[in-house]
mmCIF file of C-alpha atoms and ligand atoms in Angstrom:
data_model
loop_
_atom_site.group_PDB
_atom_site.id
_atom_site.type_symbol
_atom_site.label_atom_id
_atom_site.label_comp_id
_atom_site.label_asym_id
_atom_site.label_seq_id
_atom_site.Cartn_x
_atom_site.Cartn_y
_atom_site.Cartn_z
ATOM 1 C CA UNK Q 1 -30.353 -6.582 -17.040
ATOM 2 C CA UNK Q 2 -32.695 -7.396 -14.314
ATOM 3 C CA UNK Q 3 -31.022 -6.856 -10.483
ATOM 4 C CA UNK Q 4 -32.215 -8.231 -7.497
ATOM 5 C CA UNK Q 5 -30.612 -5.950 -4.917
ATOM 6 C CA UNK Q 6 -28.436 -7.405 -2.151
ATOM 7 C CA UNK Q 7 -29.454 -11.002 -2.817
ATOM 8 C CA UNK Q 8 -25.624 -12.464 -2.565
ATOM 9 C CA UNK Q 9 -24.551 -9.826 0.267
ATOM 10 C CA UNK Q 10 -23.441 -11.320 3.363
ATOM 11 C CA UNK Q 11 -22.013 -10.096 6.928
ATOM 12 C CA UNK Q 12 -18.418 -9.618 7.122
ATOM 13 C CA UNK Q 13 -16.751 -12.568 8.598
ATOM 14 C CA UNK Q 14 -13.791 -10.132 9.917
ATOM 15 C CA UNK Q 15 -10.788 -12.280 11.106
ATOM 16 C CA UNK Q 16 -12.980 -15.257 11.597
ATOM 17 C CA UNK Q 17 -13.160 -16.069 7.800
ATOM 18 C CA UNK Q 18 -10.748 -16.197 4.780
ATOM 19 C CA UNK Q 19 -10.738 -12.589 4.023
ATOM 20 C CA UNK Q 20 -9.515 -13.020 0.425
ATOM 21 C CA UNK Q 21 -12.828 -15.323 -0.574
ATOM 22 C CA UNK Q 22 -14.817 -13.595 -3.703
ATOM 23 C CA UNK Q 23 -17.380 -11.850 -2.755
ATOM 24 C CA UNK Q 24 -19.411 -8.786 -1.326
ATOM 25 C CA UNK Q 25 -19.546 -8.355 2.412
ATOM 26 C CA UNK Q 26 -20.934 -5.987 4.107
ATOM 27 C CA UNK Q 27 -18.805 -4.147 6.835
ATOM 28 C CA UNK Q 28 -21.498 -1.485 8.168
ATOM 29 C CA UNK Q 29 -24.617 -0.395 6.833
ATOM 30 C CA UNK Q 30 -23.895 0.549 2.863
ATOM 31 C CA UNK Q 31 -20.248 -0.376 3.306
ATOM 32 C CA UNK Q 32 -19.209 -3.463 1.570
ATOM 33 C CA UNK Q 33 -15.553 -5.175 1.283
ATOM 34 C CA UNK Q 34 -15.020 -6.766 -2.087
ATOM 35 C CA UNK Q 35 -11.800 -8.648 -2.438
ATOM 36 C CA UNK Q 36 -10.227 -8.759 -5.489
ATOM 37 C CA UNK Q 37 -7.516 -11.172 -6.617
ATOM 38 C CA UNK Q 38 -4.143 -10.219 -7.310
ATOM 39 C CA UNK Q 39 -1.479 -11.374 -10.011
ATOM 40 C CA UNK Q 40 1.304 -12.310 -7.793
ATOM 41 C CA UNK Q 41 0.463 -14.677 -4.507
ATOM 42 C CA UNK Q 42 2.467 -12.898 -1.606
ATOM 43 C CA UNK Q 43 -0.481 -10.256 -0.369
ATOM 44 C CA UNK Q 44 -3.169 -12.591 -1.877
ATOM 45 C CA UNK Q 45 -5.678 -10.028 -2.286
ATOM 46 C CA UNK Q 46 -6.692 -6.049 -2.052
ATOM 47 C CA UNK Q 47 -10.046 -5.119 -0.265
ATOM 48 C CA UNK Q 48 -12.083 -2.586 -2.598
ATOM 49 C CA UNK Q 49 -14.437 -0.594 -0.165
ATOM 50 C CA UNK Q 50 -18.074 0.027 -1.998
ATOM 51 C CA UNK Q 51 -20.242 2.961 -0.035
ATOM 52 C CA UNK Q 52 -23.606 2.748 -1.505
ATOM 53 C CA UNK Q 53 -24.757 6.796 -2.054
ATOM 54 C CA UNK Q 54 -28.103 8.208 -3.210
ATOM 55 C CA UNK Q 55 -26.291 9.470 -7.043
ATOM 56 C CA UNK Q 56 -23.977 5.298 -7.180
ATOM 57 C CA UNK Q 57 -21.328 3.691 -5.237
ATOM 58 C CA UNK Q 58 -18.061 5.526 -4.299
ATOM 59 C CA UNK Q 59 -15.340 3.359 -4.185
ATOM 60 C CA UNK Q 60 -11.993 3.413 -1.569
ATOM 61 C CA UNK Q 61 -9.497 1.714 -3.846
ATOM 62 C CA UNK Q 62 -9.898 0.106 -7.212
ATOM 63 C CA UNK Q 63 -7.742 -3.402 -7.700
ATOM 64 C CA UNK Q 64 -5.035 -4.453 -10.223
ATOM 65 C CA UNK Q 65 -5.843 -3.699 -13.849
ATOM 66 C CA UNK Q 66 -6.116 -7.466 -14.468
ATOM 67 C CA UNK Q 67 -8.636 -9.531 -16.253
ATOM 68 C CA UNK Q 68 -9.253 -11.470 -13.275
ATOM 69 C CA UNK Q 69 -9.892 -8.419 -10.685
ATOM 70 C CA UNK Q 70 -12.309 -6.583 -13.403
ATOM 71 C CA UNK Q 71 -14.602 -10.104 -13.919
ATOM 72 C CA UNK Q 72 -14.306 -10.061 -9.813
ATOM 73 C CA UNK Q 73 -15.553 -6.907 -9.270
ATOM 74 C CA UNK Q 74 -17.883 -7.032 -11.880
ATOM 75 C CA UNK Q 75 -19.625 -10.156 -9.852
ATOM 76 C CA UNK Q 76 -19.262 -7.937 -6.729
ATOM 77 C CA UNK Q 77 -21.114 -5.248 -7.785
ATOM 78 C CA UNK Q 78 -23.732 -7.380 -9.347
ATOM 79 C CA UNK Q 79 -24.377 -8.426 -6.045
ATOM 80 C CA UNK Q 80 -25.246 -4.879 -5.008
ATOM 81 C CA UNK Q 81 -27.351 -4.650 -7.768
ATOM 82 C CA UNK Q 82 -25.225 -2.042 -9.484
ATOM 83 C CA UNK Q 83 -22.436 -2.309 -12.420
ATOM 84 C CA UNK Q 84 -19.333 -0.054 -12.935
ATOM 85 C CA UNK Q 85 -21.241 2.572 -14.710
ATOM 86 C CA UNK Q 86 -23.103 3.367 -11.320
ATOM 87 C CA UNK Q 87 -19.431 3.900 -9.695
ATOM 88 C CA UNK Q 88 -19.045 7.933 -9.150
ATOM 89 C CA UNK Q 89 -15.914 7.699 -8.082
ATOM 90 C CA UNK Q 90 -12.942 5.963 -6.747
ATOM 91 C CA UNK Q 91 -10.805 7.099 -3.757
ATOM 92 C CA UNK Q 92 -7.320 5.637 -4.330
ATOM 93 C CA UNK Q 93 -5.260 5.448 -1.101
ATOM 94 C CA UNK Q 94 -1.927 5.385 -2.909
ATOM 95 C CA UNK Q 95 -0.289 4.957 -6.226
ATOM 96 C CA UNK Q 96 0.538 1.473 -6.283
ATOM 97 C CA UNK Q 97 -0.731 -0.908 -8.815
ATOM 98 C CA UNK Q 98 -2.775 -3.195 -7.138
ATOM 99 C CA UNK Q 99 -4.943 0.092 -5.626
ATOM 100 C CA UNK Q 100 -4.550 2.494 -8.223
ATOM 101 C CA UNK Q 101 -4.524 0.763 -11.993
ATOM 102 C CA UNK Q 102 -7.864 -0.618 -12.034
ATOM 103 C CA UNK Q 103 -9.659 2.896 -11.408
ATOM 104 C CA UNK Q 104 -8.203 4.265 -14.794
ATOM 105 C CA UNK Q 105 -9.061 1.179 -16.620
ATOM 106 C CA UNK Q 106 -12.543 1.588 -15.373
ATOM 107 C CA UNK Q 107 -12.526 5.766 -16.121
ATOM 108 C CA UNK Q 108 -11.226 4.790 -20.076
ATOM 109 C CA UNK Q 109 -14.734 3.439 -19.983
ATOM 110 C CA UNK Q 110 -16.816 5.011 -18.003
ATOM 111 C CA UNK Q 111 -15.677 8.376 -16.911
ATOM 112 C CA UNK Q 112 -15.346 7.571 -13.886
ATOM 113 C CA UNK Q 113 -13.271 10.430 -11.561
ATOM 114 C CA UNK Q 114 -10.555 8.826 -9.991
ATOM 115 C CA UNK Q 115 -9.022 10.461 -6.943
ATOM 116 C CA UNK Q 116 -5.171 10.268 -5.442
ATOM 117 C CA UNK Q 117 -2.680 11.823 -2.673
ATOM 118 C CA UNK Q 118 -0.773 14.851 -4.359
ATOM 119 C CA UNK Q 119 2.202 13.318 -2.514
ATOM 120 C CA UNK Q 120 2.425 10.357 -4.973
ATOM 121 C CA UNK Q 121 2.700 12.926 -8.146
ATOM 122 C CA UNK Q 122 6.671 12.480 -7.827
ATOM 123 C CA UNK Q 123 6.093 8.378 -8.243
ATOM 124 C CA UNK Q 124 3.372 8.731 -10.886
ATOM 125 C CA UNK Q 125 4.960 11.131 -13.046
ATOM 126 C CA UNK Q 126 8.104 8.831 -13.164
ATOM 127 C CA UNK Q 127 6.335 5.547 -13.932
ATOM 128 C CA UNK Q 128 4.115 7.544 -16.735
ATOM 129 C CA UNK Q 129 7.168 7.401 -18.449
ATOM 130 C CA UNK Q 130 7.258 5.845 -21.579
ATOM 131 C CA UNK Q 131 10.203 2.831 -22.275
ATOM 132 C CA UNK Q 132 11.536 3.285 -18.474
ATOM 133 C CA UNK Q 133 13.482 0.255 -17.281
ATOM 134 C CA UNK Q 134 10.836 -1.245 -14.619
ATOM 135 C CA UNK Q 135 12.228 -0.143 -11.110
ATOM 136 C CA UNK Q 136 14.708 2.132 -12.393
ATOM 137 C CA UNK Q 137 14.623 4.352 -9.183
ATOM 138 C CA UNK Q 138 14.548 1.661 -6.817
ATOM 139 C CA UNK Q 139 16.984 -0.492 -8.329
ATOM 140 C CA UNK Q 140 19.607 2.198 -8.460
ATOM 141 C CA UNK Q 141 18.900 3.009 -4.867
ATOM 142 C CA UNK Q 142 19.583 -0.619 -4.226
ATOM 143 C CA UNK Q 143 23.237 -0.844 -5.538
ATOM 144 C CA UNK Q 144 24.215 2.030 -2.788
ATOM 145 C CA UNK Q 145 22.324 0.114 -0.126
ATOM 146 C CA UNK Q 146 24.806 -3.151 -1.097
ATOM 147 C CA UNK Q 147 22.536 -5.395 -2.659
ATOM 148 C CA UNK Q 148 23.935 -4.996 -6.862
ATOM 149 C CA UNK Q 149 23.698 -9.279 -6.888
ATOM 150 C CA UNK Q 150 20.161 -9.284 -6.817
ATOM 151 C CA UNK Q 151 19.954 -6.165 -8.772
ATOM 152 C CA UNK Q 152 21.498 -8.060 -11.314
ATOM 153 C CA UNK Q 153 19.068 -10.969 -11.170
ATOM 154 C CA UNK Q 154 16.119 -8.636 -10.849
ATOM 155 C CA UNK Q 155 16.832 -6.942 -14.033
ATOM 156 C CA UNK Q 156 17.530 -10.001 -15.995
ATOM 157 C CA UNK Q 157 13.491 -11.655 -14.579
ATOM 158 C CA UNK Q 158 11.908 -7.729 -15.309
ATOM 159 C CA UNK Q 159 13.025 -7.752 -19.035
ATOM 160 C CA UNK Q 160 13.856 -4.549 -20.683
ATOM 161 C CA UNK Q 161 11.233 -1.898 -20.176
ATOM 162 C CA UNK Q 162 7.460 -1.016 -19.611
ATOM 163 C CA UNK Q 163 4.253 0.712 -21.255
ATOM 164 C CA UNK Q 164 2.835 2.925 -18.789
ATOM 165 C CA UNK Q 165 -0.676 3.221 -20.962
ATOM 166 C CA UNK Q 166 -0.877 -0.603 -21.015
ATOM 167 C CA UNK Q 167 -0.255 -0.567 -16.909
ATOM 168 C CA UNK Q 168 -2.842 1.792 -16.393
ATOM 169 C CA UNK Q 169 -0.606 4.536 -15.532
ATOM 170 C CA UNK Q 170 -2.303 8.183 -15.771
ATOM 171 C CA UNK Q 171 -2.980 11.127 -14.024
ATOM 172 C CA UNK Q 172 -6.120 11.515 -11.675
ATOM 173 C CA UNK Q 173 -8.626 13.808 -12.147
ATOM 174 C CA UNK Q 174 -8.309 14.813 -8.294
ATOM 175 C CA UNK Q 175 -5.281 15.117 -6.364
ATOM 176 C CA UNK Q 176 -6.142 14.882 -2.709
ATOM 177 C CA UNK Q 177 -4.357 17.796 -0.650
ATOM 178 C CA UNK Q 178 -5.386 16.102 2.465
ATOM 179 C CA UNK Q 179 -8.841 17.661 5.470
ATOM 180 C CA UNK Q 180 -11.059 17.395 2.142
ATOM 181 C CA UNK Q 181 -14.153 16.110 3.090
ATOM 182 C CA UNK Q 182 -15.819 13.547 0.629
ATOM 183 C CA UNK Q 183 -20.127 12.763 1.029
ATOM 184 C CA UNK Q 184 -20.219 9.167 0.904
ATOM 185 C CA UNK Q 185 -24.037 8.032 1.215
ATOM 186 C CA UNK Q 186 -24.090 8.160 4.895
ATOM 187 C CA UNK Q 187 -20.985 8.475 5.375
ATOM 188 C CA UNK Q 188 -18.809 11.453 5.530
ATOM 189 C CA UNK Q 189 -15.284 10.941 4.760
ATOM 190 C CA UNK Q 190 -12.384 12.958 5.611
ATOM 191 C CA UNK Q 191 -8.708 12.533 3.414
ATOM 192 C CA UNK Q 192 -6.155 12.035 6.223
ATOM 193 C CA UNK Q 193 -2.637 12.266 4.822
ATOM 194 C CA UNK Q 194 -0.362 9.227 6.059
ATOM 195 C CA UNK Q 195 2.895 9.371 4.170
ATOM 196 C CA UNK Q 196 5.280 6.298 4.886
ATOM 197 C CA UNK Q 197 4.075 3.657 2.645
ATOM 198 C CA UNK Q 198 3.984 6.285 -0.513
ATOM 199 C CA UNK Q 199 4.432 9.888 0.534
ATOM 200 C CA UNK Q 200 0.862 10.157 -0.806
ATOM 201 C CA UNK Q 201 -0.956 7.723 1.152
ATOM 202 C CA UNK Q 202 -4.556 8.858 2.412
ATOM 203 C CA UNK Q 203 -6.428 7.353 4.473
ATOM 204 C CA UNK Q 204 -10.597 8.095 5.059
ATOM 205 C CA UNK Q 205 -11.753 8.555 8.071
ATOM 206 C CA UNK Q 206 -15.760 8.926 9.165
ATOM 207 C CA UNK Q 207 -15.971 9.755 12.756
ATOM 208 C CA UNK Q 208 -19.595 9.063 12.900
ATOM 209 C CA UNK Q 209 -19.323 5.933 12.281
ATOM 210 C CA UNK Q 210 -16.004 5.125 13.585
ATOM 211 C CA UNK Q 211 -14.773 3.775 10.480
ATOM 212 C CA UNK Q 212 -11.059 4.000 9.105
ATOM 213 C CA UNK Q 213 -10.873 3.361 5.279
ATOM 214 C CA UNK Q 214 -6.789 2.352 6.056
ATOM 215 C CA UNK Q 215 -5.474 1.428 2.487
ATOM 216 C CA UNK Q 216 -2.028 0.049 3.243
ATOM 217 C CA UNK Q 217 -1.131 2.091 5.926
ATOM 218 C CA UNK Q 218 -2.334 0.204 8.778
ATOM 219 C CA UNK Q 219 -2.541 -3.702 8.233
ATOM 220 C CA UNK Q 220 -3.970 -6.111 10.734
ATOM 221 C CA UNK Q 221 -1.526 -8.659 10.044
ATOM 222 C CA UNK Q 222 1.378 -7.589 8.020
ATOM 223 C CA UNK Q 223 3.501 -4.370 7.801
ATOM 224 C CA UNK Q 224 3.721 -2.053 5.068
ATOM 225 C CA UNK Q 225 6.736 -1.969 2.913
ATOM 226 C CA UNK Q 226 8.453 1.053 3.882
ATOM 227 C CA UNK Q 227 11.345 3.321 1.584
ATOM 228 C CA UNK Q 228 10.296 1.683 -2.091
ATOM 229 C CA UNK Q 229 9.453 4.292 -3.829
ATOM 230 C CA UNK Q 230 10.972 5.590 -7.389
ATOM 231 C CA UNK Q 231 11.187 8.825 -5.300
ATOM 232 C CA UNK Q 232 12.140 8.529 -2.003
ATOM 233 C CA UNK Q 233 11.606 10.317 1.045
ATOM 234 C CA UNK Q 234 14.735 11.395 3.070
ATOM 235 C CA UNK Q 235 13.463 9.231 6.117
ATOM 236 C CA UNK Q 236 10.412 6.892 5.015
ATOM 237 C CA UNK Q 237 10.407 5.097 8.002
ATOM 238 C CA UNK Q 238 10.015 8.805 10.089
ATOM 239 C CA UNK Q 239 7.122 9.773 7.789
ATOM 240 C CA UNK Q 240 5.635 6.335 8.742
ATOM 241 C CA UNK Q 241 5.457 6.480 12.249
ATOM 242 C CA UNK Q 242 4.744 10.580 12.639
ATOM 243 C CA UNK Q 243 1.569 9.258 10.126
ATOM 244 C CA UNK Q 244 0.919 6.257 12.583
ATOM 245 C CA UNK Q 245 0.629 8.673 15.507
ATOM 246 C CA UNK Q 246 -1.616 10.800 13.051
ATOM 247 C CA UNK Q 247 -4.117 8.206 13.096
ATOM 248 C CA UNK Q 248 -3.286 6.808 16.617
ATOM 249 C CA UNK Q 249 -4.247 10.523 17.810
ATOM 250 C CA UNK Q 250 -7.638 10.532 16.175
ATOM 251 C CA UNK Q 251 -10.726 8.639 17.607
ATOM 252 C CA UNK Q 252 -10.324 5.192 17.295
ATOM 253 C CA UNK Q 253 -11.962 3.201 14.885
ATOM 254 C CA UNK Q 254 -12.606 -0.094 13.340
ATOM 255 C CA UNK Q 255 -10.156 -0.901 10.913
ATOM 256 C CA UNK Q 256 -11.047 -1.395 6.748
ATOM 257 C CA UNK Q 257 -7.291 -2.231 5.505
ATOM 258 C CA UNK Q 258 -6.235 -2.723 1.832
ATOM 259 C CA UNK Q 259 -4.754 -6.621 2.469
ATOM 260 C CA UNK Q 260 -6.627 -8.725 5.507
ATOM 261 C CA UNK Q 261 -9.643 -9.047 7.645
ATOM 262 C CA UNK Q 262 -11.440 -6.078 9.342
ATOM 263 C CA UNK Q 263 -10.829 -5.801 12.706
ATOM 264 C CA UNK Q 264 -12.136 -3.602 15.784
ATOM 265 C CA UNK Q 265 -9.386 -1.419 16.655
ATOM 266 C CA UNK Q 266 -7.174 0.723 14.628
ATOM 267 C CA UNK Q 267 -5.202 2.405 18.053
ATOM 268 C CA UNK Q 268 -4.952 -1.542 18.900
ATOM 269 C CA UNK Q 269 -3.096 -2.403 15.544
ATOM 270 C CA UNK Q 270 -0.937 0.798 15.730
ATOM 271 C CA UNK Q 271 0.096 -0.017 18.739
ATOM 272 C CA UNK Q 272 1.502 -2.974 17.849
ATOM 273 C CA UNK Q 273 3.214 -1.494 15.084
ATOM 274 C CA UNK Q 274 5.040 0.907 16.374
ATOM 275 C CA UNK Q 275 6.245 -1.784 19.001
ATOM 276 C CA UNK Q 276 7.359 -3.850 16.213
ATOM 277 C CA UNK Q 277 9.236 -1.079 14.343
ATOM 278 C CA UNK Q 278 10.830 -0.339 17.989
ATOM 279 C CA UNK Q 279 12.054 -3.563 18.199
ATOM 280 C CA UNK Q 280 13.164 -3.625 14.775
ATOM 281 C CA UNK Q 281 15.503 -0.496 15.076
ATOM 282 C CA UNK Q 282 17.122 -1.596 17.974
ATOM 283 C CA UNK Q 283 17.772 -4.968 15.654
ATOM 284 C CA UNK Q 284 19.384 -2.799 13.219
ATOM 285 C CA UNK Q 285 21.330 -0.625 15.467
ATOM 286 C CA UNK Q 286 22.790 -4.070 17.075
ATOM 287 C CA UNK Q 287 23.614 -5.630 13.756
ATOM 288 C CA UNK Q 288 25.647 -2.419 12.974
ATOM 289 C CA UNK Q 289 27.365 -2.337 16.764
ATOM 290 C CA UNK Q 290 28.338 -5.544 15.430
ATOM 291 C CA UNK Q 291 29.827 -4.976 12.152
ATOM 292 C CA UNK Q 292 27.707 -4.838 9.547
ATOM 293 C CA UNK Q 293 28.163 -2.044 7.069
ATOM 294 C CA UNK Q 294 25.702 -1.713 4.464
ATOM 295 C CA UNK Q 295 21.612 -2.076 4.599
ATOM 296 C CA UNK Q 296 22.155 -5.546 3.050
ATOM 297 C CA UNK Q 297 24.754 -6.788 5.318
ATOM 298 C CA UNK Q 298 21.899 -5.778 7.940
ATOM 299 C CA UNK Q 299 18.938 -7.318 6.241
ATOM 300 C CA UNK Q 300 21.390 -10.712 5.835
ATOM 301 C CA UNK Q 301 21.550 -10.648 10.033
ATOM 302 C CA UNK Q 302 17.701 -9.753 10.816
ATOM 303 C CA UNK Q 303 15.012 -12.404 9.959
ATOM 304 C CA UNK Q 304 12.010 -11.685 8.279
ATOM 305 C CA UNK Q 305 7.888 -12.708 7.965
ATOM 306 C CA UNK Q 306 6.224 -13.956 11.078
ATOM 307 C CA UNK Q 307 7.995 -16.989 10.273
ATOM 308 C CA UNK Q 308 11.446 -15.410 10.722
ATOM 309 C CA UNK Q 309 12.978 -16.245 7.508
ATOM 310 C CA UNK Q 310 16.587 -15.673 6.367
ATOM 311 C CA UNK Q 311 17.323 -12.609 3.836
ATOM 312 C CA UNK Q 312 17.808 -15.488 1.108
ATOM 313 C CA UNK Q 313 15.119 -17.434 1.927
ATOM 314 C CA UNK Q 314 12.623 -15.020 0.956
ATOM 315 C CA UNK Q 315 11.926 -14.497 -3.289
ATOM 316 C CA UNK Q 316 14.514 -11.534 -5.507
ATOM 317 C CA UNK Q 317 11.209 -9.337 -4.690
ATOM 318 C CA UNK Q 318 10.755 -9.792 -1.240
ATOM 319 C CA UNK Q 319 14.833 -9.764 -0.242
ATOM 320 C CA UNK Q 320 14.503 -6.163 -2.547
ATOM 321 C CA UNK Q 321 11.855 -4.739 -0.383
ATOM 322 C CA UNK Q 322 13.237 -6.444 2.684
ATOM 323 C CA UNK Q 323 16.705 -4.360 2.183
ATOM 324 C CA UNK Q 324 14.743 -0.967 1.600
ATOM 325 C CA UNK Q 325 13.004 -1.483 4.484
ATOM 326 C CA UNK Q 326 16.006 -2.211 6.635
ATOM 327 C CA UNK Q 327 17.229 0.896 4.747
ATOM 328 C CA UNK Q 328 14.458 3.309 6.053
ATOM 329 C CA UNK Q 329 15.484 1.807 9.596
ATOM 330 C CA UNK Q 330 18.835 3.186 9.177
ATOM 331 C CA UNK Q 331 17.707 6.421 7.762
ATOM 332 C CA UNK Q 332 15.601 6.885 10.845
ATOM 333 C CA UNK Q 333 18.688 5.977 13.391
ATOM 334 C CA UNK Q 334 20.612 8.527 11.628
ATOM 335 C CA UNK Q 335 18.294 10.886 11.630
ATOM 336 C CA UNK Q 336 18.302 10.118 15.500
ATOM 337 C CA UNK Q 337 22.250 10.566 15.550
ATOM 338 C CA UNK Q 338 22.164 6.774 16.579
ATOM 339 C CA UNK Q 339 24.261 5.784 13.523
ATOM 340 C CA UNK Q 340 25.997 7.439 10.831
ATOM 341 C CA UNK Q 341 27.287 6.697 7.137
ATOM 342 C CA UNK Q 342 29.528 7.865 4.388
ATOM 343 C CA UNK Q 343 29.152 7.049 0.828
ATOM 344 C CA UNK Q 344 32.269 5.711 -0.429
ATOM 345 C CA UNK Q 345 32.658 4.376 -4.241
ATOM 346 C CA UNK Q 346 28.814 4.336 -4.784
ATOM 347 C CA UNK Q 347 28.045 2.118 -1.328
ATOM 348 C CA UNK Q 348 26.101 3.402 1.865
ATOM 349 C CA UNK Q 349 28.386 2.598 4.805
ATOM 350 C CA UNK Q 350 27.019 2.748 8.344
ATOM 351 C CA UNK Q 351 28.924 3.221 11.713
ATOM 352 C CA UNK Q 352 27.609 3.683 15.240
ATOM 353 C CA UNK Q 353 27.154 7.507 15.697
HETATM 354 ZN ZN1 ZN F 401 -1.073 -2.598 -1.505
#
């Protein structure tokens, strides 16, 4: 098949365009953003980034293993004069299926090397368990948070079990520990551990060209879910805020997120995220002071999304994320001594500390 290199590549429109529109967008010389579709419409799309190197391509993240995403990736690479056979390595920011699973499918065909942060091993081991009930651990945790009614609803919707092989769950070739320097064409990427969204989350930073491949750690228009993993950190929001401080302490860079448009400054967005969570912590504490007992109670008193929706206006999946995130705020308040809790008959009961 003949390729005319780069004929369909357009400059990245940044925040001025619809970031979800399929295509091959040049973000920086030799660095391309390839938005791929997702099966659910909540996040709308996931950005995979392709970096041109002498011996092929390095891809940051891979997309969700669904036929539409595979087709979009084939088309986007074709615009670069490449095929999936030219991808020599996937650097996956974290284990969530919209980032990881397509890499596993591609590896089955082409033997491509797949790298993932070592901190995600615990969660991956669990999701690789055959016939595990989907979201089993997360749903158990949700009961402790006071959301049993929601759990029953979700279990009815999810069905009995899942097939890890079909879903694209296999171990990576390389476990990244953090601190690795990875050659990718003109870029030298440093793998920087940023636990929070998941425990193994990695961002990839090239300081010379001021680019940060941020995965879901720093998103330009939304906040990543926190506190929703099969193996949960004792203080996921504390981890996340520490990881925001890590990237804030590094040289500023353009933000290349997994969901949303490319923007100019990681630091500007980190400051906004820190302010958001500070406000959220105050609101959470105020809800406990006003008599809320469980994370579910608190989540019901807060508003959600930029549209300030009430908890029961969200779909069940997003209600689950909202309650888990509320619990993450409560765990951090507990670690700070601002609230205390006891587990009483399978319910975590908070009070002002
Ligand atoms: Zn994601």
